[in-house]
Structures are given as structure tokens and as C-alpha cells.
Amino acid sequence: MKVQELVGEYTIMGSNQDAEKHSYKGKLILSLDLNSRINAIWTIGTNQQQTGTGFFKNNILVINFRYNGEDHNIYKGVAVYQCISKDILDGFWSEKHGNPLFLGEERCFRIKTNAELLD
């Protein structure tokens, strides 16, 4: 698989880095910069935005992310996805100040455009 095949929009279903595994849903948009590195924008729920940059090799996508919390602190972490196909990403993530006993989990499913559905 090539990094260019990952560009697009995905719905996400995930669980947080805590004992209760609180679930969430959202959207992930992947694009490429001039050096074919990944740019990522997550929207968790309806309004929490996170951004990240990363790289892709051997069907593994690694993204360093950051976001501003409701407490106005900046949170940082890393997300790692195994690219099952260009349409399904299976991953886990950890934040620097998250509970070190747990990992967050995330599954991403490509959002098909009308043109893709007609193929």
C-alpha cells in the first residue's frame, strides 16, 4: 500500500485511555504535505479538534497529535494504526499525561464519496 491511498475522510469509533474505556465517535481527515508526510485532523464528538503529523511505512501509520483541552492545557500523544486496507485503519494511542496503565483504541472506516459508490 502507498501513503497516497490513505488520503481521505474516515469515521472513527474509539475508546479512551482509561479503565472505563469511555467510548467516542468522530471523524478523521488525512492529507499529505509536500514531502508526502501525513497531516491529520480529528474531530471528536461535535467540536473537539485535534491535529497531528506523521509518517507511513510497511502499512503502519504513526501520527504525533496535539489538542487544547477544555482546561486550556495542551495535550500531546501518539497514535499508531495498522492499515488493514486503504479503507480500514485499526489503531491505538497514548497521551503523555494519560493513564500509563491503559491505551486508547480507535478504528477508522473510510467515508465513501458518491463517485466511489458508483464504481
PDB file of C-alpha atoms in Angstrom:
ATOM      1  CA  MET A   1       0.000   0.000   0.000  1.00  0.00           C
ATOM      2  CA  LYS A   2       1.156   3.571  -0.727  1.00  0.00           C
ATOM      3  CA  VAL A   3       0.720   6.572   1.558  1.00  0.00           C
ATOM      4  CA  GLN A   4      -1.291   8.363  -1.161  1.00  0.00           C
ATOM      5  CA  GLU A   5      -4.005   5.702  -0.812  1.00  0.00           C
ATOM      6  CA  LEU A   6      -4.708   6.806   2.766  1.00  0.00           C
ATOM      7  CA  VAL A   7      -5.739  10.348   1.857  1.00  0.00           C
ATOM      8  CA  GLY A   8      -9.418  10.941   2.613  1.00  0.00           C
ATOM      9  CA  GLU A   9     -12.055  11.108   5.325  1.00  0.00           C
ATOM     10  CA  TYR A  10     -12.839   8.413   7.869  1.00  0.00           C
ATOM     11  CA  THR A  11     -15.454   7.873  10.550  1.00  0.00           C
ATOM     12  CA  ILE A  12     -13.876   6.843  13.820  1.00  0.00           C
ATOM     13  CA  MET A  13     -15.032   4.795  16.784  1.00  0.00           C
ATOM     14  CA  GLY A  14     -12.744   4.724  19.761  1.00  0.00           C
ATOM     15  CA  SER A  15     -12.261   4.319  23.460  1.00  0.00           C
ATOM     16  CA  ASN A  16     -10.266   6.476  25.838  1.00  0.00           C
ATOM     17  CA  GLN A  17      -7.062   5.757  27.724  1.00  0.00           C
ATOM     18  CA  ASP A  18      -8.763   4.874  30.996  1.00  0.00           C
ATOM     19  CA  ALA A  19     -10.029   1.883  32.969  1.00  0.00           C
ATOM     20  CA  GLU A  20     -13.640   2.534  31.961  1.00  0.00           C
ATOM     21  CA  LYS A  21     -12.777   2.629  28.230  1.00  0.00           C
ATOM     22  CA  HIS A  22     -15.176   5.553  27.662  1.00  0.00           C
ATOM     23  CA  SER A  23     -16.216   5.430  24.017  1.00  0.00           C
ATOM     24  CA  TYR A  24     -16.340   8.220  21.467  1.00  0.00           C
ATOM     25  CA  LYS A  25     -17.108   8.771  17.797  1.00  0.00           C
ATOM     26  CA  GLY A  26     -15.830  11.299  15.323  1.00  0.00           C
ATOM     27  CA  LYS A  27     -14.145  11.975  12.026  1.00  0.00           C
ATOM     28  CA  LEU A  28     -10.539  11.808  10.806  1.00  0.00           C
ATOM     29  CA  ILE A  29      -9.244  13.631   7.736  1.00  0.00           C
ATOM     30  CA  LEU A  30      -5.877  12.540   6.310  1.00  0.00           C
ATOM     31  CA  SER A  31      -3.952  14.590   3.742  1.00  0.00           C
ATOM     32  CA  LEU A  32      -0.339  14.811   2.570  1.00  0.00           C
ATOM     33  CA  ASP A  33       2.171  17.641   2.783  1.00  0.00           C
ATOM     34  CA  LEU A  34       4.747  18.446   0.072  1.00  0.00           C
ATOM     35  CA  ASN A  35       7.065  15.712   1.397  1.00  0.00           C
ATOM     36  CA  SER A  36       4.350  13.011   1.409  1.00  0.00           C
ATOM     37  CA  ARG A  37       4.091  13.129   5.187  1.00  0.00           C
ATOM     38  CA  ILE A  38       0.658  12.701   6.747  1.00  0.00           C
ATOM     39  CA  ASN A  39      -1.365  15.623   8.093  1.00  0.00           C
ATOM     40  CA  ALA A  40      -4.269  14.567  10.312  1.00  0.00           C
ATOM     41  CA  ILE A  41      -7.283  16.399  11.714  1.00  0.00           C
ATOM     42  CA  TRP A  42      -9.584  14.596  14.141  1.00  0.00           C
ATOM     43  CA  THR A  43     -12.950  15.935  15.221  1.00  0.00           C
ATOM     44  CA  ILE A  44     -14.061  14.059  18.318  1.00  0.00           C
ATOM     45  CA  GLY A  45     -17.778  14.337  19.002  1.00  0.00           C
ATOM     46  CA  THR A  46     -19.034  17.570  17.511  1.00  0.00           C
ATOM     47  CA  ASN A  47     -16.364  20.079  18.484  1.00  0.00           C
ATOM     48  CA  GLN A  48     -13.075  18.775  19.948  1.00  0.00           C
ATOM     49  CA  GLN A  49     -10.405  19.189  17.296  1.00  0.00           C
ATOM     50  CA  GLN A  50      -7.008  17.515  17.342  1.00  0.00           C
ATOM     51  CA  THR A  51      -4.229  17.873  14.800  1.00  0.00           C
ATOM     52  CA  GLY A  52      -1.199  15.781  14.006  1.00  0.00           C
ATOM     53  CA  THR A  53       1.596  14.935  11.620  1.00  0.00           C
ATOM     54  CA  GLY A  54       3.103  11.586  10.869  1.00  0.00           C
ATOM     55  CA  PHE A  55       4.599   9.038   8.531  1.00  0.00           C
ATOM     56  CA  PHE A  56       3.760   5.721   6.900  1.00  0.00           C
ATOM     57  CA  LYS A  57       5.848   2.589   6.340  1.00  0.00           C
ATOM     58  CA  ASN A  58       5.081  -1.143   5.954  1.00  0.00           C
ATOM     59  CA  ASN A  59       1.330  -0.492   6.305  1.00  0.00           C
ATOM     60  CA  ILE A  60       1.884   1.200   9.677  1.00  0.00           C
ATOM     61  CA  LEU A  61       0.797   4.812  10.144  1.00  0.00           C
ATOM     62  CA  VAL A  62       2.266   6.781  13.078  1.00  0.00           C
ATOM     63  CA  ILE A  63       0.894  10.221  13.963  1.00  0.00           C
ATOM     64  CA  ASN A  64       2.054  12.605  16.696  1.00  0.00           C
ATOM     65  CA  PHE A  65      -1.001  14.602  17.791  1.00  0.00           C
ATOM     66  CA  ARG A  66      -1.923  17.547  19.986  1.00  0.00           C
ATOM     67  CA  TYR A  67      -5.012  19.396  21.118  1.00  0.00           C
ATOM     68  CA  ASN A  68      -6.197  22.063  23.530  1.00  0.00           C
ATOM     69  CA  GLY A  69      -8.190  20.567  26.398  1.00  0.00           C
ATOM     70  CA  GLU A  70     -11.271  22.088  27.974  1.00  0.00           C
ATOM     71  CA  ASP A  71      -8.943  23.186  30.794  1.00  0.00           C
ATOM     72  CA  HIS A  72      -6.934  25.185  28.190  1.00  0.00           C
ATOM     73  CA  ASN A  73      -3.882  22.944  28.600  1.00  0.00           C
ATOM     74  CA  ILE A  74      -2.171  21.481  25.525  1.00  0.00           C
ATOM     75  CA  TYR A  75      -2.220  17.684  25.395  1.00  0.00           C
ATOM     76  CA  LYS A  76       0.122  15.613  23.212  1.00  0.00           C
ATOM     77  CA  GLY A  77       0.384  11.976  22.269  1.00  0.00           C
ATOM     78  CA  VAL A  78       0.994   9.430  19.555  1.00  0.00           C
ATOM     79  CA  ALA A  79      -1.431   7.289  17.541  1.00  0.00           C
ATOM     80  CA  VAL A  80      -0.345   4.121  15.726  1.00  0.00           C
ATOM     81  CA  TYR A  81      -2.541   2.487  13.095  1.00  0.00           C
ATOM     82  CA  GLN A  82      -2.200  -0.801  11.298  1.00  0.00           C
ATOM     83  CA  CYS A  83      -3.617  -0.186   7.830  1.00  0.00           C
ATOM     84  CA  ILE A  84      -5.788  -3.248   7.279  1.00  0.00           C
ATOM     85  CA  SER A  85      -6.694  -1.808   3.868  1.00  0.00           C
ATOM     86  CA  LYS A  86      -6.920   1.678   2.368  1.00  0.00           C
ATOM     87  CA  ASP A  87     -10.432   1.791   3.872  1.00  0.00           C
ATOM     88  CA  ILE A  88      -9.869   0.408   7.404  1.00  0.00           C
ATOM     89  CA  LEU A  89      -7.334   1.575   9.988  1.00  0.00           C
ATOM     90  CA  ASP A  90      -7.002  -0.238  13.319  1.00  0.00           C
ATOM     91  CA  GLY A  91      -5.098   1.678  15.948  1.00  0.00           C
ATOM     92  CA  PHE A  92      -4.149   2.543  19.473  1.00  0.00           C
ATOM     93  CA  TRP A  93      -2.952   5.758  21.063  1.00  0.00           C
ATOM     94  CA  SER A  94      -1.456   7.206  24.212  1.00  0.00           C
ATOM     95  CA  GLU A  95      -1.274  10.715  25.613  1.00  0.00           C
ATOM     96  CA  LYS A  96       1.707  11.958  27.552  1.00  0.00           C
ATOM     97  CA  HIS A  97      -0.374  12.638  30.684  1.00  0.00           C
ATOM     98  CA  GLY A  98      -2.882   9.803  30.192  1.00  0.00           C
ATOM     99  CA  ASN A  99      -3.163   6.786  32.454  1.00  0.00           C
ATOM    100  CA  PRO A 100       0.019   4.766  31.702  1.00  0.00           C
ATOM    101  CA  LEU A 101      -1.782   1.510  32.555  1.00  0.00           C
ATOM    102  CA  PHE A 102      -4.052   1.792  29.501  1.00  0.00           C
ATOM    103  CA  LEU A 103      -4.023   2.584  25.794  1.00  0.00           C
ATOM    104  CA  GLY A 104      -6.777   4.303  23.878  1.00  0.00           C
ATOM    105  CA  GLU A 105      -8.116   2.400  20.888  1.00  0.00           C
ATOM    106  CA  GLU A 106      -9.505   3.609  17.592  1.00  0.00           C
ATOM    107  CA  ARG A 107     -10.970   2.054  14.448  1.00  0.00           C
ATOM    108  CA  CYS A 108     -11.337   4.179  11.306  1.00  0.00           C
ATOM    109  CA  PHE A 109     -13.574   3.462   8.308  1.00  0.00           C
ATOM    110  CA  ARG A 110     -13.247   5.408   5.047  1.00  0.00           C
ATOM    111  CA  ILE A 111     -16.204   7.591   4.137  1.00  0.00           C
ATOM    112  CA  LYS A 112     -17.063   6.767   0.532  1.00  0.00           C
ATOM    113  CA  THR A 113     -17.901   9.637  -1.794  1.00  0.00           C
ATOM    114  CA  ASN A 114     -20.814   9.372  -4.225  1.00  0.00           C
ATOM    115  CA  ALA A 115     -18.349   8.829  -7.111  1.00  0.00           C
ATOM    116  CA  GLU A 116     -16.663   5.973  -5.243  1.00  0.00           C
ATOM    117  CA  LEU A 117     -20.016   4.357  -4.519  1.00  0.00           C
ATOM    118  CA  LEU A 118     -20.820   4.327  -8.236  1.00  0.00           C
ATOM    119  CA  ASP A 119     -17.591   2.493  -9.166  1.00  0.00           C
TER     120      ASP A 119
END
